Each structure stands twice: as C-alpha cells, then as structure tokens.
PDB file of C-alpha atoms in Angstrom:
ATOM      1  CA  VAL A   9      12.645   6.365  14.609  1.00 64.00           C
ATOM      2  CA  GLY A  10      11.241   9.802  13.641  1.00 74.00           C
ATOM      3  CA  SER A  11      13.954  11.289  11.452  1.00 76.00           C
ATOM      4  CA  ARG A  12      17.420  10.592  10.183  1.00 78.00           C
ATOM      5  CA  ASN A  13      19.940  13.266   9.270  1.00 77.00           C
ATOM      6  CA  GLY A  14      17.248  15.772   8.362  1.00 77.00           C
ATOM      7  CA  ASP A  15      14.947  13.322   6.535  1.00 85.00           C
ATOM      8  CA  LEU A  16      11.525  12.841   8.104  1.00 85.00           C
ATOM      9  CA  GLN A  17      10.161   9.347   8.640  1.00 88.00           C
ATOM     10  CA  ILE A  18       6.750   9.260   6.958  1.00 86.00           C
ATOM     11  CA  GLY A  19       5.898   5.562   7.170  1.00 89.00           C
ATOM     12  CA  TRP A  20       6.802   1.930   7.694  1.00 91.00           C
ATOM     13  CA  LEU A  21       7.203  -1.194   5.623  1.00 93.00           C
ATOM     14  CA  ALA A  22       5.373  -3.899   7.564  1.00 92.00           C
ATOM     15  CA  PRO A  23       7.164  -7.233   8.100  1.00 92.00           C
ATOM     16  CA  SER A  24       6.576 -10.012   5.567  1.00 93.00           C
ATOM     17  CA  LYS A  25       7.445 -13.709   5.247  1.00 93.00           C
ATOM     18  CA  GLU A  26      10.527 -12.801   3.213  1.00 91.00           C
ATOM     19  CA  ASP A  27      11.570  -9.839   5.379  1.00 91.00           C
ATOM     20  CA  ARG A  28      10.760 -10.174   9.071  1.00 91.00           C
ATOM     21  CA  LYS A  29      11.808  -6.599   9.914  1.00 90.00           C
ATOM     22  CA  GLU A  30       9.477  -3.633  10.155  1.00 92.00           C
ATOM     23  CA  ARG A  31      11.444  -0.938   8.323  1.00 93.00           C
ATOM     24  CA  PRO A  32      11.093   2.850   8.696  1.00 93.00           C
ATOM     25  CA  VAL A  33      10.462   4.732   5.430  1.00 93.00           C
ATOM     26  CA  PHE A  34      12.044   8.173   5.068  1.00 92.00           C
ATOM     27  CA  LEU A  35      11.289  11.113   2.759  1.00 89.00           C
ATOM     28  CA  ASP A  36      14.396  12.501   1.072  1.00 88.00           C
ATOM     29  CA  GLY A  37      13.292  16.015   0.102  1.00 83.00           C
ATOM     30  CA  ARG A  38      16.536  17.122  -1.557  1.00 80.00           C
ATOM     31  CA  ARG A  39      17.071  14.707  -4.436  1.00 81.00           C
ATOM     32  CA  GLY A  40      19.637  15.900  -6.916  1.00 70.00           C
ATOM     33  CA  GLY A  41      20.446  18.837  -4.635  1.00 68.00           C
ATOM     34  CA  THR A  42      17.129  20.467  -5.502  1.00 61.00           C
ATOM     35  CA  SER A  43      14.631  21.370  -2.808  1.00 64.00           C
ATOM     36  CA  GLY A  44      11.202  19.974  -3.683  1.00 71.00           C
ATOM     37  CA  ARG A  45      12.488  16.896  -5.565  1.00 83.00           C
ATOM     38  CA  CYS A  46      11.663  13.911  -3.373  1.00 88.00           C
ATOM     39  CA  ALA A  47      12.075  10.147  -3.066  1.00 91.00           C
ATOM     40  CA  LEU A  48      11.191   7.563  -0.427  1.00 92.00           C
ATOM     41  CA  TYR A  49      13.849   5.231   0.953  1.00 94.00           C
ATOM     42  CA  ILE A  50      14.672   2.643   3.607  1.00 94.00           C
ATOM     43  CA  ASP A  51      18.068   1.750   5.044  1.00 92.00           C
ATOM     44  CA  SER A  52      20.007  -1.182   3.605  1.00 90.00           C
ATOM     45  CA  ASP A  53      20.392  -4.223   5.865  1.00 88.00           C
ATOM     46  CA  ASP A  54      23.906  -3.147   6.825  1.00 86.00           C
ATOM     47  CA  GLY A  55      22.733   0.448   7.423  1.00 81.00           C
ATOM     48  CA  GLY A  56      25.445   1.762   5.141  1.00 84.00           C
ATOM     49  CA  ARG A  57      23.340   3.113   2.286  1.00 90.00           C
ATOM     50  CA  ARG A  58      19.869   4.142   1.229  1.00 91.00           C
ATOM     51  CA  VAL A  59      17.617   1.820  -0.734  1.00 93.00           C
ATOM     52  CA  TYR A  60      15.205   3.986  -2.711  1.00 94.00           C
ATOM     53  CA  LEU A  61      11.634   2.693  -3.010  1.00 94.00           C
ATOM     54  CA  THR A  62      10.568   5.349  -5.511  1.00 92.00           C
ATOM     55  CA  LYS A  63      11.955   7.295  -8.407  1.00 90.00           C
ATOM     56  CA  GLU A  64      12.296  11.037  -7.869  1.00 89.00           C
ATOM     57  CA  PHE A  65       9.018  12.932  -7.795  1.00 85.00           C
ATOM     58  CA  ASP A  66       7.986  16.537  -7.285  1.00 82.00           C
ATOM     59  CA  SER A  67       6.676  17.403  -3.879  1.00 78.00           C
ATOM     60  CA  ASP A  68       2.914  17.747  -4.088  1.00 71.00           C
ATOM     61  CA  PRO A  69       0.574  18.193  -1.115  1.00 64.00           C
ATOM     62  CA  TYR A  70      -2.053  15.996  -2.802  1.00 62.00           C
ATOM     63  CA  LEU A  71       0.193  12.975  -2.266  1.00 63.00           C
ATOM     64  CA  PHE A  72      -0.037  13.433   1.479  1.00 60.00           C
ATOM     65  CA  LEU A  73      -3.749  14.206   1.779  1.00 58.00           C
ATOM     66  CA  THR A  74      -4.999  10.688   1.172  1.00 60.00           C
ATOM     67  CA  SER A  75      -4.474   7.199   2.540  1.00 67.00           C
ATOM     68  CA  ASP A  76      -1.625   4.747   1.990  1.00 77.00           C
ATOM     69  CA  PHE A  77      -3.271   3.785  -1.324  1.00 78.00           C
ATOM     70  CA  PHE A  78      -1.486   6.375  -3.488  1.00 78.00           C
ATOM     71  CA  VAL A  79       1.978   5.682  -2.096  1.00 83.00           C
ATOM     72  CA  GLN A  80       1.413   1.908  -2.294  1.00 85.00           C
ATOM     73  CA  ASN A  81       0.118   1.924  -5.858  1.00 82.00           C
ATOM     74  CA  LEU A  82       1.509   5.005  -7.595  1.00 82.00           C
ATOM     75  CA  LEU A  83       4.849   5.891  -6.037  1.00 87.00           C
ATOM     76  CA  ILE A  84       6.461   2.597  -5.017  1.00 90.00           C
ATOM     77  CA  GLN A  85       7.315   0.680  -8.196  1.00 86.00           C
ATOM     78  CA  ASN A  86       7.786  -2.705  -6.482  1.00 91.00           C
ATOM     79  CA  HIS A  87       4.182  -3.717  -5.708  1.00 89.00           C
ATOM     80  CA  GLY A  88       5.264  -6.286  -3.116  1.00 91.00           C
ATOM     81  CA  LEU A  89       6.970  -3.527  -1.145  1.00 92.00           C
ATOM     82  CA  GLY A  90       4.120  -1.134  -1.900  1.00 91.00           C
ATOM     83  CA  ARG A  91       1.587  -3.412  -0.219  1.00 91.00           C
ATOM     84  CA  ARG A  92       3.735  -3.325   2.944  1.00 93.00           C
ATOM     85  CA  PHE A  93       3.784   0.490   3.178  1.00 92.00           C
ATOM     86  CA  HIS A  94       1.709   2.436   5.701  1.00 87.00           C
ATOM     87  CA  TYR A  95       2.020   6.012   6.934  1.00 82.00           C
ATOM     88  CA  VAL A  96       3.255   6.759  10.459  1.00 78.00           C
ATOM     89  CA  GLU A  97      -0.066   8.574  10.808  1.00 69.00           C
ATOM     90  CA  GLN A  98      -2.828   8.406   8.249  1.00 62.00           C
ATOM     91  CA  PRO A  99      -3.322  11.867   6.744  1.00 56.00           C
ATOM     92  CA  LYS A 100      -6.754  13.322   7.377  1.00 55.00           C
ATOM     93  CA  SER A 101      -8.687  15.101   4.644  1.00 51.00           C
ATOM     94  CA  ALA A 102     -12.055  15.126   2.913  1.00 53.00           C
ATOM     95  CA  MET A 103     -10.856  12.120   0.870  1.00 52.00           C
ATOM     96  CA  THR A 104     -10.119  10.061   4.008  1.00 53.00           C
ATOM     97  CA  ALA A 105     -13.706   8.797   4.124  1.00 56.00           C
ATOM     98  CA  TYR A 106     -13.183   6.973   0.811  1.00 57.00           C
ATOM     99  CA  PHE A 107     -10.270   4.933   2.127  1.00 54.00           C
ATOM    100  CA  LYS A 108      -9.645   2.707   5.132  1.00 55.00           C
ATOM    101  CA  SER A 109      -8.629   4.424   8.373  1.00 52.00           C
ATOM    102  CA  ASP A 110      -5.521   3.474  10.344  1.00 51.00           C
ATOM    103  CA  PRO A 111      -6.531   0.523  12.566  1.00 54.00           C
ATOM    104  CA  GLY A 112      -3.576   1.045  14.929  1.00 54.00           C
ATOM    105  CA  GLU A 113      -4.412   4.640  15.809  1.00 56.00           C
ATOM    106  CA  TYR A 114      -5.699   5.611  19.215  1.00 60.00           C
ATOM    107  CA  VAL A 115      -6.012   8.846  21.172  1.00 66.00           C
ATOM    108  CA  LYS A 116      -4.537   9.556  24.590  1.00 74.00           C
ATOM    109  CA  ASP A 117      -6.087  12.573  26.300  1.00 79.00           C
ATOM    110  CA  VAL A 118      -4.014  14.368  28.913  1.00 82.00           C
ATOM    111  CA  ALA A 119      -6.127  16.266  31.427  1.00 81.00           C
ATOM    112  CA  PRO A 120      -5.291  19.983  31.628  1.00 74.00           C
ATOM    113  CA  ILE A 121      -4.314  19.938  35.300  1.00 78.00           C
ATOM    114  CA  GLY A 122      -1.933  22.596  36.615  1.00 78.00           C
ATOM    115  CA  GLY A 123       1.626  21.371  37.095  1.00 81.00           C
ATOM    116  CA  THR A 124       1.313  18.660  34.422  1.00 81.00           C
ATOM    117  CA  LEU A 125       4.459  17.983  32.414  1.00 81.00           C
ATOM    118  CA  VAL A 126       4.065  16.172  29.084  1.00 80.00           C
ATOM    119  CA  MET A 127       7.186  15.071  27.183  1.00 78.00           C
ATOM    120  CA  PHE A 128       7.195  13.192  23.882  1.00 76.00           C
ATOM    121  CA  ASP A 129       8.921  12.975  20.510  1.00 71.00           C
ATOM    122  CA  SER A 130       6.815  15.352  18.418  1.00 70.00           C
ATOM    123  CA  VAL A 131       8.168  13.921  15.145  1.00 64.00           C
ATOM    124  CA  THR A 132       7.061  10.343  15.773  1.00 63.00           C
ATOM    125  CA  LEU A 133       3.925  11.104  17.799  1.00 68.00           C
ATOM    126  CA  PRO A 134       1.185  13.023  15.965  1.00 67.00           C
ATOM    127  CA  HIS A 135      -0.371  15.434  18.409  1.00 72.00           C
ATOM    128  CA  GLU A 136      -2.522  18.499  18.890  1.00 74.00           C
ATOM    129  CA  VAL A 137      -3.199  20.945  21.702  1.00 75.00           C
ATOM    130  CA  LEU A 138      -6.773  22.101  22.056  1.00 75.00           C
ATOM    131  CA  ALA A 139      -7.666  25.712  22.789  1.00 78.00           C
ATOM    132  CA  THR A 140      -8.482  26.679  26.351  1.00 78.00           C
ATOM    133  CA  MET A 141     -12.076  27.640  27.028  1.00 79.00           C
ATOM    134  CA  GLU A 142     -12.062  29.603  30.274  1.00 81.00           C
ATOM    135  CA  ARG A 143      -8.516  30.039  31.542  1.00 78.00           C
ATOM    136  CA  GLU A 144      -5.151  31.184  30.329  1.00 81.00           C
ATOM    137  CA  ARG A 145      -2.559  28.520  29.500  1.00 77.00           C
ATOM    138  CA  TRP A 146       1.192  28.908  29.860  1.00 77.00           C
ATOM    139  CA  ALA A 147       3.532  26.510  28.145  1.00 74.00           C
ATOM    140  CA  ALA A 148       7.234  26.092  27.475  1.00 75.00           C
ATOM    141  CA  SER A 149       8.355  24.155  24.411  1.00 75.00           C
ATOM    142  CA  GLY A 150      11.750  23.110  23.148  1.00 73.00           C
ATOM    143  CA  TRP A 151      13.107  21.156  20.206  1.00 70.00           C
ATOM    144  CA  PHE A 152      16.264  19.218  19.489  1.00 66.00           C
ATOM    145  CA  HIS A 153      17.300  19.211  15.843  1.00 63.00           C
ATOM    146  CA  GLU A 154      19.693  17.008  13.906  1.00 63.00           C
ATOM    147  CA  ALA A 155      22.356  18.408  11.623  1.00 64.00           C
ATOM    148  CA  GLN A 156      21.406  18.589   7.944  1.00 59.00           C
ATOM    149  CA  GLN A 157      22.662  15.769   5.754  1.00 56.00           C
ATOM    150  CA  PRO A 158      24.931  16.052   2.730  1.00 62.00           C
ATOM    151  CA  ILE A 159      23.526  15.036  -0.657  1.00 59.00           C
ATOM    152  CA  PRO A 160      24.231  11.294  -1.104  1.00 59.00           C
ATOM    153  CA  GLY A 161      26.544  10.211  -3.879  1.00 61.00           C
ATOM    154  CA  THR A 162      25.139   6.717  -4.401  1.00 60.00           C
ATOM    155  CA  GLN A 163      21.640   5.342  -4.590  1.00 59.00           C
ATOM    156  CA  ILE A 164      19.827   2.111  -5.258  1.00 60.00           C
ATOM    157  CA  ILE A 165      16.362   2.112  -6.810  1.00 58.00           C
ATOM    158  CA  LEU A 166      14.230  -0.995  -6.229  1.00 58.00           C
TER     159      LEU A 166
END
C-alpha cells in the first residue's frame, strides 16, 4: 500500500484464524491537530473509518530503532493484535542484534550498467544507492505525492 492520504504505512498485521486479511498499519502523525503526536491505525472492514491500534504517543526516534517487539508489546494495547504486527522493513540499529531479524527480507542488486532504468515505489520498497567508485553517475528522480489529509473527526481505539 505505501501511504494513505499523507499517512505512511509502517507495518502490517499478519492474518490470523479470526481475521484472514493481512492489514496495512499506518502512522497518523497529526493526532489532535498537533504535529509530533502519533497513533497507529488500520482501516475498518468497510474502509470508511480508521481503527486505532494505539493511544496517542509522542513521536520518539527510539521507537523506530528496534524490532517489532516494542510496537507489539508497548504501543498496541490489544496483545492479540500486537502479536500480529510487523514492520514493513525491520529498522536497523545497534540494538537489532538483540532481536530477531526480518525473515522475509531479501536484497536485489541492480548492476550499474549504462542505460539501466529502475522504477519502484520508494515508500513501500526500502532501498539504497551505493556510491560510485571510479566513474561519475547521472540520475533523474521524481516523486508523486498525495494530498494532505484533514484531521479526522471520529476515531475508534481497540
């Protein structure tokens, strides 16, 4: 999915016996109209409203420097839903070694051959471009952005 109306998708809720759908989890970074107040949510089954998985919390980089563990156990109040959460991409930091790595992650190298065109959704596909060693590189990049969303009037907290 990637993003929705200005909210970045940061993870997924894996399917379960009770809920067979894999659901994208979004970060609402403007709770209460204040930048920096956050909450995680999924879409309701009918797609008409947000179902909040967390209470509001202050944005803090430490929350995003570790594995799924902190979101699963500290942010999401419903532990059944918490166990289903996993990041789109596991954050990498010095603390990563203490937690499990993402088993679904793999790397696709694209050879730096002249005339190569690479297109992808940079929101949903974590990526990096390595420095050139001997030659100059020319690149053209472009982005498509969604309109910003209004502050929602209703919410549901699980």
